[in-house]
């Protein structure tokens, strides 16, 4: 079977075969409900405990700070709505380039009397100091600023922004969506927490783990109402029978994601640079190029070429890429991330994302650069003929 | 390896090997994000579409009425809180024996000004007509009444109760938790919907499917706010990357659960009767015995023997059972289901649940009845000596 080169790891990653191996017993004879008080249940409970230790260790957190959820979107919603439920409605301040799973719950809260403000960003995608300082004076009750952007890969200095919030006398809770950061840069919840970050979201299926598992890492001073209330699982913060196979997979995937991180980062960065060199030759614009970015992500566009069109042609040529944000690509609007960065709507429509991983083959990157060049030249010659 | 006889299928079921087989490609090379516009994404999308058809067909629903969630608890929370978000706070009426994932979200709503009333039940576990009629006169905005109880197996005539609500001129939405009903009795959402049921919850891991998938089947007239907001998946009712392997497994599990349902029901019922005959010889009390019950569930107790103790001894003897409700067994309180049925707290503490399945072996049932008899006689002689 012909398998296209997969260059869309920010959308989802394959399951690491070692992770699947670790999950299989729990998809087989070890199928118990972790709340059950018999042999099957105890095995499930032990597996959850081990996975919680693994995720905590990978993030520099304590196991008791890890709240398992069904994924990153749920963890973001849990923080935003769960914390709001215990607070008097006030100001929620979000980065202008947050993921929809942070923006949309914050918008829902407006019905309950919350005010929503976005921190403006530079062309680079980084938060503007002056705008942020002004927002902090309004004493936001909740702040959410993503560590690394899913589309551009732009990395915010979240520790510095949290420290500024603290220094400004803010008493709000500070959350960061680290879904795209894990496995692509060092993460240390203890250090972030010391700087003033109270909660952090991660997800398994972005780090070669399974779909169906994520976590909110949470400073225990934060009171949260559960999104999913019921049987009282996850210290009453997330009810529902624990998804043991997925959580077991998440544990090992987290361990593997940080085990040889510097090698993985160096490899991805080398590939990103090769892609960027190719893009420069073709005259592409790279979004967020002026900021520090994830080693695996390039978000780019060619003038006059629709991102959707280019992604479609590259798909037929055997390369899996994303246009705009894969997570919301049911939505044909230009990327809100790029619009927030001051990119004109028609330029934003040209955007294409390539995201490699620790396992991407060098030859796939080479073939990609060549195929992209051929495709772009073909599309340009077609449009020149049409003109 | 010694495998204890598993008689706790209402807590969770093993994964059917055919279901695992169907999931494996999606845990392997077919790992794409269903929102991605490339070959990997299209395969994932097609798999979701197929699974949605399978779940709909198993339930007598349209595919467009199926909203996938991470499980039954989430689906219950989604209905209760999601519907409430679009309604003026009013009365929410619940069965007195509902699952915690219905009761707890309803309790959370009290902070938003909702009033919560429970429909009283008879000793049998069935809703009392007079109490229900009185409640209907108060025009509840939301009603939730479970089809089959997870602890007792008692089956409510939900269609009749919904029809009464409709006849009383109620304009509220009527929901039923059918998590324990699926695969153990015939279910027809179209017929229930015609009677006045607007939403129904099901879960994969109770029907030999995987953990991490459930569904809310929803009459499209019901407006719901998402619990997990974000990328807009599931017609904007449940955001987050779809758990394709789990949903694929759910689809097949649902198909298998109804494929030879009458054979499965007959087999389970035979085993339940054998267990009940054994229990009668031992002088057990069977809770909900006067009502129609699921063919696979017996909830019983022996005077003077703690359920926890008996479950522990039976575990060591090689039989996996539940005491009270496994889903909330972190909680040592006596079952709220039994208390609602008028059972005294000390009697409720004796409760033990055995739940067989379509695959339970006859010899395991025989061995169970014998081992239970030996254990009960031993515990009785110990307590006679102590007295």
XYZ file of C-alpha atoms in Angstrom:
774
model
C 0.000 0.000 0.000
C 1.276 3.446 -0.927
C 1.669 5.585 2.210
C 1.916 9.335 1.709
C 4.699 11.109 3.622
C 3.076 12.328 6.821
C 4.146 15.902 7.612
C 1.197 16.918 9.794
C 2.321 15.936 13.287
C 0.788 18.997 14.934
C -2.638 17.616 13.948
C -1.952 14.157 15.356
C 0.914 11.701 15.531
C 1.004 8.002 14.782
C 0.980 5.731 17.819
C 4.511 4.665 18.783
C 4.615 0.851 18.393
C 6.099 0.622 21.919
C 3.112 2.569 23.213
C 0.651 0.260 21.448
C 2.536 -2.717 22.904
C 2.115 -1.274 26.400
C -1.599 -0.683 25.804
C -2.465 -4.107 24.392
C -2.738 -5.985 27.719
C -5.314 -3.382 28.805
C -7.208 -3.922 25.550
C -7.099 -7.642 26.384
C -7.184 -9.566 29.628
C -6.522 -6.523 31.870
C -9.768 -4.776 31.057
C -11.024 -4.005 34.591
C -12.719 -0.848 35.826
C -10.215 0.954 38.066
C -12.947 1.565 40.658
C -13.698 -2.152 41.041
C -12.526 -3.892 44.182
C -11.326 -7.135 42.690
C -8.270 -8.412 40.882
C -9.256 -6.852 37.535
C -9.925 -3.514 39.167
C -6.670 -3.498 41.135
C -4.608 -4.116 37.994
C -6.360 -1.208 36.315
C -5.773 1.040 39.341
C -2.077 0.163 39.481
C -1.729 0.907 35.780
C -3.315 4.326 36.300
C -0.967 5.070 39.205
C 2.081 4.185 37.126
C 0.913 6.281 34.179
C 0.251 9.239 36.462
C 3.819 8.989 37.785
C 5.159 8.834 34.224
C 3.223 11.881 33.046
C 4.159 13.811 36.180
C 7.846 12.928 35.814
C 7.872 13.985 32.162
C 6.440 17.373 33.115
C 8.333 18.067 36.334
C 5.105 17.813 38.318
C 3.859 15.744 41.232
C 1.602 12.802 40.413
C -1.098 14.329 42.615
C -1.152 17.390 40.334
C -2.101 15.378 37.233
C -5.810 15.272 36.342
C -6.467 12.928 33.437
C -9.042 14.001 30.861
C -10.147 12.685 27.472
C -7.731 15.066 25.733
C -6.332 18.558 25.426
C -9.573 20.259 24.423
C -11.314 18.869 27.476
C -8.424 19.892 29.746
C -8.551 23.459 28.393
C -12.316 23.609 28.899
C -11.966 22.105 32.368
C -9.567 24.802 33.444
C -11.416 27.736 31.921
C -14.965 26.796 32.912
C -14.039 24.816 36.005
C -12.089 27.654 37.601
C -14.691 30.234 36.557
C -17.397 28.273 38.400
C -15.733 29.117 41.719
C -15.001 32.766 40.953
C -17.036 35.920 40.769
C -17.409 36.851 37.073
C -14.563 39.137 36.091
C -12.026 39.514 33.316
C -10.616 36.537 31.434
C -7.503 37.468 29.457
C -6.429 35.237 26.593
C -3.609 35.316 24.115
C -4.933 36.505 20.759
C -3.625 33.319 19.128
C -5.057 30.730 21.549
C -6.459 27.421 20.399
C -10.253 27.319 19.868
C -10.569 25.036 22.910
C -9.440 27.983 25.050
C -11.229 30.736 23.133
C -14.613 29.074 22.813
C -15.146 28.184 26.489
C -14.084 31.716 27.376
C -16.689 33.035 24.940
C -19.331 30.780 26.478
C -18.580 32.411 29.841
C -19.695 35.791 28.581
C -23.272 34.595 29.084
C -22.439 34.252 32.789
C -21.212 37.854 32.959
C -17.504 37.392 32.223
C -15.585 39.940 30.168
C -13.162 38.585 27.584
C -10.051 40.450 26.449
C -7.324 39.276 24.133
C -3.643 40.122 24.597
C -2.533 41.652 21.309
C 0.499 40.106 19.593
C 3.301 41.465 17.412
C 3.725 40.468 13.744
C 5.987 37.764 15.176
C 3.116 36.231 17.121
C 4.636 37.179 20.497
C 2.509 39.015 23.058
C 3.001 42.799 22.995
C 4.445 44.041 26.277
C 2.533 47.313 26.405
C -0.861 45.714 25.713
C -0.207 42.990 28.243
C 0.906 45.423 30.935
C -2.268 47.403 30.397
C -4.391 44.254 30.693
C -2.664 43.248 33.925
C -3.707 46.551 35.470
C -7.305 45.455 35.007
C -6.547 42.491 37.294
C -7.746 39.581 35.199
C -9.241 36.744 37.223
C -8.169 34.153 34.667
C -5.296 34.305 32.206
C -4.563 31.736 29.530
C -1.528 32.002 27.276
C -0.389 29.089 25.167
C 3.183 27.912 25.364
C 3.618 27.058 21.693
C 1.173 27.818 18.929
C -0.254 24.896 16.972
C -0.210 26.754 13.655
C 2.929 28.905 13.692
C 4.937 27.051 16.346
C 5.661 30.432 17.998
C 6.833 29.916 21.589
C 5.729 32.457 24.182
C 7.872 33.157 27.239
C 5.064 31.993 29.487
C 7.181 31.969 32.659
C 8.077 35.632 32.125
C 4.475 36.597 31.375
C 3.259 34.731 34.487
C 5.938 36.408 36.600
C 4.789 39.802 35.307
C 1.204 38.955 36.213
C 2.350 38.042 39.705
C 4.518 41.183 39.995
C 1.560 43.325 38.944
C -0.219 42.088 42.057
C -2.659 39.916 40.152
C -4.510 37.289 42.115
C -5.875 35.508 39.069
C -5.121 31.945 37.977
C -2.680 31.596 35.099
C -3.071 28.694 32.655
C -0.976 27.611 29.706
C -1.887 25.276 26.864
C 1.295 23.217 26.390
C -0.221 20.628 24.024
C 2.164 21.472 21.187
C 5.163 22.126 23.438
C 5.479 18.674 24.987
C 8.054 16.538 23.193
C 9.371 19.521 21.226
C 10.946 21.619 23.996
C 11.800 21.208 27.668
C 8.848 21.629 30.036
C 9.076 21.989 33.800
C 5.822 22.531 35.630
C 7.638 23.083 38.957
C 9.603 26.008 37.462
C 6.557 27.393 35.662
C 4.534 27.070 38.854
C 7.193 28.968 40.801
C 6.986 31.727 38.183
C 3.206 31.919 38.611
C 1.663 29.364 36.239
C -1.121 27.448 37.977
C -2.244 25.013 35.326
C -0.951 23.398 32.158
C -2.634 21.321 29.456
C -1.059 18.382 27.622
C -2.382 15.725 25.252
C -1.270 12.194 24.390
C -2.014 12.049 20.671
C 0.396 14.869 19.866
C 3.339 12.921 21.334
C 2.968 9.492 19.712
C 0.423 8.473 22.335
C -3.192 7.426 21.788
C -6.270 9.519 21.159
C -8.550 9.771 24.190
C -6.077 10.884 26.861
C -4.867 14.279 28.014
C -4.195 15.969 31.301
C -4.591 19.172 33.184
C -1.635 19.649 35.506
C -2.968 21.706 38.334
C -1.664 23.692 41.285
C -3.798 22.348 44.124
C -4.709 25.801 45.351
C -6.950 26.180 42.301
C -10.515 25.125 43.028
C -12.215 23.616 39.988
C -15.763 22.460 39.353
C -15.778 19.308 37.220
C -17.017 19.508 33.623
C -17.969 15.850 33.838
C -19.479 15.300 37.287
C -20.542 11.937 38.632
C -18.714 9.003 40.171
C -15.962 11.194 41.583
C -12.956 9.868 39.665
C -9.775 12.000 39.377
C -10.201 13.547 42.826
C -13.727 14.501 41.836
C -12.415 16.718 39.010
C -13.276 14.356 36.145
C -15.872 11.638 36.537
C -16.377 8.707 34.222
C -14.674 5.318 34.060
C -10.983 5.989 33.529
C -9.762 5.144 30.018
C -7.041 2.816 31.281
C -5.542 1.678 27.949
C -5.283 5.265 26.693
C -3.856 6.548 29.982
C -1.308 3.713 30.068
C -0.290 4.711 26.551
C -0.113 8.366 27.547
C 2.220 7.497 30.437
C 4.724 5.710 28.243
C 4.403 8.256 25.430
C 5.204 11.064 27.885
C 8.217 9.168 29.156
C 9.461 8.577 25.616
C 8.759 12.183 24.598
C 11.279 13.541 27.080
C 13.735 10.625 27.195
C 15.948 11.791 24.341
C 14.453 15.200 23.860
C 17.606 17.113 22.903
C 18.428 14.608 20.141
C 14.859 14.771 18.877
C 14.863 18.572 18.946
C 18.181 18.747 17.079
C 16.884 16.370 14.412
C 13.605 18.230 13.926
C 15.399 21.579 13.816
C 17.740 20.317 11.120
C 14.719 19.291 9.032
C 12.894 22.528 9.695
C 15.937 24.467 8.463
C 16.147 22.365 5.333
C 12.489 23.042 4.634
C 12.917 26.737 5.343
C 15.911 26.947 3.007
C 13.791 25.379 0.279
C 10.925 27.777 1.048
C 13.295 30.759 0.888
C 14.452 29.690 -2.575
C 10.832 29.546 -3.683
C 10.059 32.988 -2.246
C 7.648 31.811 0.488
C 6.697 33.923 3.452
C 7.218 32.167 6.770
C 4.751 33.256 9.451
C 6.213 33.966 12.889
C 9.741 33.778 11.487
C 10.962 36.529 13.813
C 10.016 34.623 16.973
C 11.441 31.564 18.652
C 9.452 28.657 17.257
C 9.013 24.930 17.804
C 11.725 22.928 16.081
C 9.180 20.946 14.048
C 6.774 23.537 12.660
C 6.836 25.791 9.596
C 3.765 27.819 8.688
C 4.208 29.474 5.331
C 2.474 30.818 2.252
C 3.075 31.738 -1.359
C 1.587 34.903 -2.743
C -1.341 34.163 -5.002
C -1.583 30.456 -4.130
C -4.442 29.325 -1.904
C -3.282 27.136 0.976
C -6.210 24.759 0.443
C -5.277 24.336 -3.215
C -1.631 23.689 -2.476
C -2.474 21.184 0.281
C -4.815 19.372 -2.123
C -2.180 19.130 -4.854
C 0.507 18.039 -2.399
C -1.877 15.388 -1.054
C -2.233 13.950 -4.547
C 1.558 14.099 -4.869
C 1.860 12.001 -1.702
C 2.468 14.521 1.089
C 0.139 15.092 4.034
C 0.139 18.750 5.099
C -2.298 21.125 6.793
C -3.773 24.389 5.622
C -4.620 26.855 8.360
C -5.381 24.915 11.519
C -6.282 21.245 11.078
C -8.214 21.277 14.325
C -10.772 23.701 13.000
C -10.485 23.061 9.308
C -14.211 22.357 9.136
C -14.150 26.143 9.205
C -13.052 27.781 5.942
C -12.252 31.153 7.558
C -8.652 32.375 7.371
C -6.590 31.538 10.441
C -7.434 33.740 13.437
C -3.816 33.287 14.503
C -2.531 34.991 11.380
C -5.175 37.706 11.480
C -4.125 38.463 15.066
C -0.536 38.752 13.801
C -1.670 41.452 11.406
C -1.570 39.268 8.304
C -4.071 40.355 5.645
C -6.941 37.895 5.096
C -5.953 37.079 1.504
C -2.378 36.355 2.590
C -3.645 34.253 5.487
C -5.584 32.148 2.971
C -2.272 31.099 1.448
C -1.124 29.482 4.677
C 0.178 25.916 4.723
C 1.644 24.112 7.707
C 4.293 21.447 7.648
C 5.097 19.752 10.957
C 7.760 17.071 11.210
C 8.512 14.815 14.160
C 11.333 12.920 15.800
C 10.691 10.054 13.363
C 10.371 11.985 10.106
C 12.819 10.609 7.544
C 15.376 12.921 5.982
C 14.490 11.596 2.519
C 10.826 12.525 3.027
C 11.906 16.080 3.795
C 14.068 16.204 0.673
C 11.305 14.772 -1.507
C 8.866 17.209 0.046
C 11.016 20.234 -0.754
C 11.430 19.079 -4.345
C 7.768 18.250 -4.827
C 6.676 21.536 -3.286
C 9.007 23.430 -5.639
C 7.597 21.599 -8.655
C 4.015 22.193 -7.531
C 4.544 25.887 -6.810
C 6.226 26.438 -10.169
C 3.383 24.611 -11.918
C 0.708 26.641 -10.146
C 2.579 29.868 -10.880
C 2.890 29.043 -14.558
C -0.832 28.187 -14.716
C -1.777 31.477 -13.135
C 0.666 33.326 -15.424
C -1.068 31.732 -18.420
C -4.472 32.668 -17.029
C -3.361 36.292 -16.519
C -2.019 -17.238 34.590
C -5.024 -17.728 36.854
C -7.940 -15.578 35.676
C -10.747 -15.030 38.167
C -14.264 -15.535 36.818
C -15.447 -12.097 35.766
C -19.025 -11.463 36.922
C -18.946 -7.650 36.958
C -20.040 -6.735 33.440
C -22.121 -3.765 34.566
C -18.847 -2.101 35.689
C -17.094 -2.741 32.401
C -16.848 -5.497 29.805
C -13.804 -7.016 28.152
C -13.127 -5.842 24.626
C -14.572 -8.264 22.058
C -11.594 -9.620 20.050
C -13.473 -8.743 16.838
C -13.774 -5.174 18.072
C -10.057 -4.962 18.870
C -9.332 -6.363 15.410
C -11.432 -3.597 13.854
C -9.652 -0.943 15.943
C -6.081 -2.050 15.272
C -5.658 -0.413 11.839
C -6.618 2.896 13.473
C -4.045 2.297 16.195
C -1.554 1.683 13.390
C -1.179 3.110 9.911
C -4.666 4.746 9.819
C -3.912 7.243 12.559
C -5.054 10.477 10.883
C -6.983 13.357 12.438
C -10.494 13.261 10.989
C -10.378 17.033 10.418
C -7.279 16.805 8.219
C -7.690 17.300 4.486
C -5.359 14.626 3.257
C -5.417 10.871 2.749
C -4.881 10.083 6.444
C -7.637 12.476 7.452
C -10.104 11.148 4.885
C -9.656 7.561 6.082
C -10.350 8.714 9.631
C -13.428 10.657 8.538
C -14.818 7.680 6.613
C -14.289 5.440 9.629
C -16.216 7.893 11.824
C -19.066 8.022 9.314
C -19.313 4.228 9.241
C -19.252 3.958 13.025
C -21.944 6.609 13.318
C -24.150 4.610 10.971
C -23.535 1.449 12.995
C -24.381 3.063 16.327
C -27.455 4.714 14.842
C -28.665 1.455 13.294
C -28.205 -0.419 16.581
C -30.350 2.165 18.374
C -33.009 2.801 15.778
C -31.769 6.352 15.308
C -30.549 8.456 12.397
C -26.783 8.870 12.063
C -27.240 12.635 12.314
C -28.762 12.179 15.775
C -25.624 10.533 17.196
C -23.207 12.803 19.088
C -20.037 10.962 20.070
C -18.548 11.708 23.480
C -15.756 10.200 25.573
C -18.281 7.993 27.379
C -21.594 7.703 29.174
C -20.780 10.060 32.029
C -19.839 12.791 29.599
C -22.980 12.185 27.526
C -25.172 12.483 30.647
C -23.404 15.683 31.695
C -23.661 17.037 28.156
C -27.406 16.583 28.105
C -28.100 17.914 31.605
C -25.795 20.924 31.564
C -25.873 21.503 27.837
C -29.660 21.719 27.653
C -29.845 23.797 30.832
C -27.535 26.408 29.298
C -30.254 27.315 26.786
C -33.166 27.307 29.220
C -34.428 29.604 31.917
C -33.608 27.984 35.291
C -36.539 25.851 36.357
C -37.238 22.412 37.704
C -35.090 19.423 36.852
C -36.779 16.130 37.756
C -34.656 13.014 38.149
C -35.378 9.445 39.003
C -34.391 8.810 42.611
C -32.114 5.982 41.463
C -30.211 7.794 38.691
C -26.515 7.269 38.088
C -24.183 9.820 39.742
C -23.340 11.221 36.298
C -26.942 12.429 36.059
C -27.404 13.416 39.710
C -24.184 15.353 40.148
C -24.495 17.664 37.130
C -28.094 18.346 38.189
C -26.817 19.274 41.638
C -24.209 21.581 40.119
C -27.044 23.422 38.373
C -28.551 24.455 41.673
C -25.880 27.159 41.855
C -27.375 28.590 38.662
C -30.828 28.724 40.217
C -32.246 25.362 39.185
C -34.502 23.394 41.488
C -33.920 19.656 41.755
C -36.618 17.110 42.582
C -36.405 13.364 42.620
C -39.206 11.074 41.495
C -39.831 8.700 44.376
C -39.713 4.977 43.673
C -41.490 1.928 45.086
C -39.664 -0.815 47.004
C -39.334 -2.443 43.593
C -37.277 0.465 42.262
C -40.018 1.547 39.847
C -41.170 5.171 39.793
C -44.296 5.790 41.887
C -47.173 6.960 39.733
C -48.682 9.393 42.231
C -45.357 11.144 42.980
C -44.536 11.384 39.302
C -47.936 12.777 38.377
C -47.549 15.429 41.061
C -44.072 16.358 39.744
C -45.385 16.671 36.186
C -47.877 19.250 37.360
C -44.938 21.435 38.326
C -43.891 21.396 34.643
C -40.282 20.271 34.880
C -38.007 21.828 32.269
C -35.724 18.808 32.216
C -36.546 15.202 33.091
C -34.038 12.380 33.286
C -35.095 8.804 34.018
C -32.753 5.892 33.438
C -33.881 2.972 31.349
C -32.179 0.251 33.389
C -30.464 0.711 36.704
C -26.767 -0.155 36.923
C -27.047 -1.639 40.416
C -30.411 -3.420 40.541
C -31.010 -3.878 36.827
C -34.551 -2.547 37.328
C -36.066 -1.478 34.002
C -38.332 1.573 33.996
C -41.077 1.932 31.428
C -39.454 5.077 30.076
C -41.706 5.314 27.013
C -44.808 5.317 29.251
C -43.300 7.906 31.622
C -42.328 10.138 28.681
C -45.796 9.800 27.188
C -47.299 10.842 30.529
C -45.025 13.872 30.639
C -46.174 14.801 27.148
C -49.830 14.186 28.023
C -49.490 16.410 31.097
C -48.697 19.265 28.724
C -45.035 19.403 29.683
C -42.711 21.253 27.366
C -39.522 20.019 28.996
C -36.876 17.810 27.449
C -36.923 14.165 28.469
C -33.630 12.240 28.679
C -32.908 8.604 29.470
C -29.637 6.986 30.486
C -29.625 3.740 28.520
C -26.008 2.794 29.256
C -26.957 -0.454 30.976
C -29.868 -1.239 28.672
C -27.951 -1.517 25.406
C -27.086 -5.111 24.557
C -29.409 -6.458 27.263
C -32.824 -5.461 25.914
C -34.258 -4.065 22.694
C -33.805 -0.330 22.254
C -35.521 1.826 19.654
C -34.817 5.528 19.760
C -37.388 6.236 17.028
C -40.153 4.661 19.144
C -38.923 6.308 22.341
C -38.713 9.624 20.531
C -42.287 9.257 19.297
C -43.358 8.640 22.911
C -41.616 11.832 24.045
C -37.986 10.913 24.805
C -35.622 13.531 23.382
C -32.209 12.172 24.272
C -30.577 8.880 25.191
C -27.123 8.019 26.539
C -25.102 4.928 25.607
C -21.532 3.812 26.248
C -19.132 1.491 24.402
C -17.315 -0.157 27.296
C -20.500 -1.698 28.682
C -21.136 -3.603 25.436
C -17.752 -5.216 24.734
C -16.498 -2.017 23.138
C -13.554 0.124 24.179
C -13.256 2.671 26.952
C -13.258 6.259 25.688
C -16.384 6.251 23.529
C -20.027 6.928 24.252
C -22.835 8.812 22.600
C -25.732 11.089 23.245
C -28.519 10.336 20.787
C -30.356 13.578 20.402
C -33.606 14.855 18.951
C -32.429 17.778 16.867
C -34.993 20.125 18.311
C -32.988 20.148 21.551
C -30.512 23.021 21.657
C -27.371 22.113 23.579
C -24.332 24.122 24.604
C -21.171 22.023 24.312
C -19.375 20.920 27.489
C -16.150 20.765 25.526
C -16.118 23.794 23.219
C -13.434 24.469 20.644
C -12.731 23.180 17.161
C -16.404 22.502 16.451
C -16.356 18.732 16.005
C -19.609 16.720 16.345
C -21.787 19.496 14.886
C -20.244 21.866 17.418
C -21.650 19.814 20.315
C -18.376 18.124 21.321
C -15.035 19.597 20.358
C -11.702 17.826 20.508
C -10.007 15.508 18.016
C -12.340 12.560 17.511
C -11.122 9.341 19.141
C -11.270 7.377 15.901
C -10.053 3.962 17.138
C -12.488 4.008 20.070
C -15.392 5.199 17.923
C -14.651 2.537 15.304
C -14.727 -0.032 18.090
C -17.961 1.423 19.435
C -19.569 1.101 16.009
C -18.803 -2.583 15.693
C -19.587 -3.292 19.354
C -23.016 -1.692 18.919
C -23.666 -3.757 15.815
C -22.660 -6.962 17.623
C -24.666 -6.031 20.715
C -27.936 -6.128 18.810
C -27.080 -8.723 16.160
C -28.190 -11.779 18.159
C -29.799 -9.960 21.020
C -32.631 -12.395 21.735
C -30.200 -15.344 21.998
C -27.951 -13.330 24.270
C -30.868 -12.230 26.441
C -32.146 -15.810 26.746
C -28.691 -17.045 27.764
C -28.160 -14.328 30.353
C -31.630 -14.827 31.757
C -30.999 -18.549 32.190
C -27.850 -17.778 34.155
C -29.555 -15.098 36.222
C -32.265 -17.582 37.170
C -29.679 -20.174 38.133
C -27.956 -17.616 40.352
C -31.248 -16.518 41.849
C -32.212 -20.115 42.631
C -28.910 -20.521 44.458
C -29.457 -17.262 46.308
C -32.967 -18.340 47.347
C -31.547 -21.552 48.842
C -29.083 -19.459 50.832
C -31.783 -17.076 52.066
C -30.554 -13.991 50.246
C -32.680 -10.928 49.644
C -32.787 -9.846 46.015
C -33.224 -6.108 45.557
C -35.748 -4.996 42.962
C -37.044 -8.555 42.623
C -40.615 -7.379 42.117
C -39.765 -5.326 39.027
C -38.791 -6.239 35.492
C -35.019 -6.366 35.512
C -32.129 -6.715 33.082
C -31.470 -10.351 32.199
C -27.865 -10.151 33.407
C -28.041 -8.416 36.796
C -28.711 -9.640 40.330
C -28.262 -7.269 43.271
C -28.607 -9.152 46.545
C -27.585 -9.264 50.179
C -27.359 -11.606 53.156
C -28.467 -10.409 56.558
C -25.501 -9.715 58.783
C -22.855 -10.027 56.062
C -21.221 -6.844 54.788
C -21.199 -6.643 50.988
C -17.617 -5.369 51.021
C -16.516 -8.344 53.095
C -18.259 -10.870 50.876
C -16.877 -9.290 47.708
C -13.376 -9.421 49.215
C -13.655 -13.098 50.110
C -15.149 -13.993 46.750
C -12.311 -12.086 45.046
C -9.802 -14.290 46.864
C -11.863 -17.323 45.864
C -11.551 -16.271 42.217
C -14.781 -14.398 41.444
C -14.967 -10.730 40.464
C -18.134 -9.082 41.841
C -19.194 -5.587 42.861
C -20.471 -4.280 46.160
C -22.875 -1.352 45.923
C -22.113 0.544 42.726
C -18.667 -0.025 41.233
C -18.759 3.355 39.556
C -18.757 5.179 42.850
C -17.116 2.603 45.059
C -14.489 5.147 46.117
C -17.454 6.153 48.250
C -18.173 3.840 51.202
C -21.721 5.146 51.705
C -24.550 2.641 51.287
C -26.093 2.642 47.818
C -28.365 5.656 47.225
C -30.350 3.402 44.904
C -31.264 1.042 47.737
C -31.930 3.865 50.173
C -34.343 5.373 47.640
C -36.065 1.979 47.466
C -36.659 2.172 51.204
C -33.968 -0.335 52.150
C -32.490 0.320 55.602
C -28.873 1.506 55.603
C -27.544 -1.590 57.391
C -29.302 -3.859 54.913
C -28.032 -1.758 52.003
C -24.486 -2.319 53.292
C -24.931 -6.039 52.608
C -25.455 -5.469 48.889
C -23.465 -7.390 46.316
C -23.951 -7.238 42.557
C -23.337 -10.018 40.094
C -23.648 -9.169 36.412
C -23.125 -11.775 33.724
C -22.845 -11.235 29.966
C -23.532 -12.931 26.663
C -20.128 -14.645 26.987
C -20.299 -15.811 30.606
C -19.684 -19.534 30.803
C -22.272 -21.787 32.399
C -19.581 -23.509 34.448
C -18.473 -20.163 35.913
C -22.032 -19.569 37.061
C -22.219 -23.029 38.646
C -18.858 -22.604 40.365
C -19.931 -19.158 41.518
C -23.141 -20.438 43.120
C -21.209 -23.185 44.922
C -18.397 -20.908 46.079
C -20.854 -18.279 47.276
C -22.725 -20.898 49.284
C -19.511 -22.123 50.915
C -18.430 -18.555 51.708
C -21.777 -17.545 53.170
C -21.955 -20.667 55.336
C -18.379 -20.013 56.537
C -19.079 -16.366 57.382
C -22.308 -17.348 59.171
C -20.572 -19.989 61.266
C -17.833 -17.480 62.177
C -20.383 -14.922 63.302
C -22.347 -17.653 65.181
C -19.154 -18.536 67.049
C -18.488 -14.864 67.819
C -22.018 -14.395 69.160
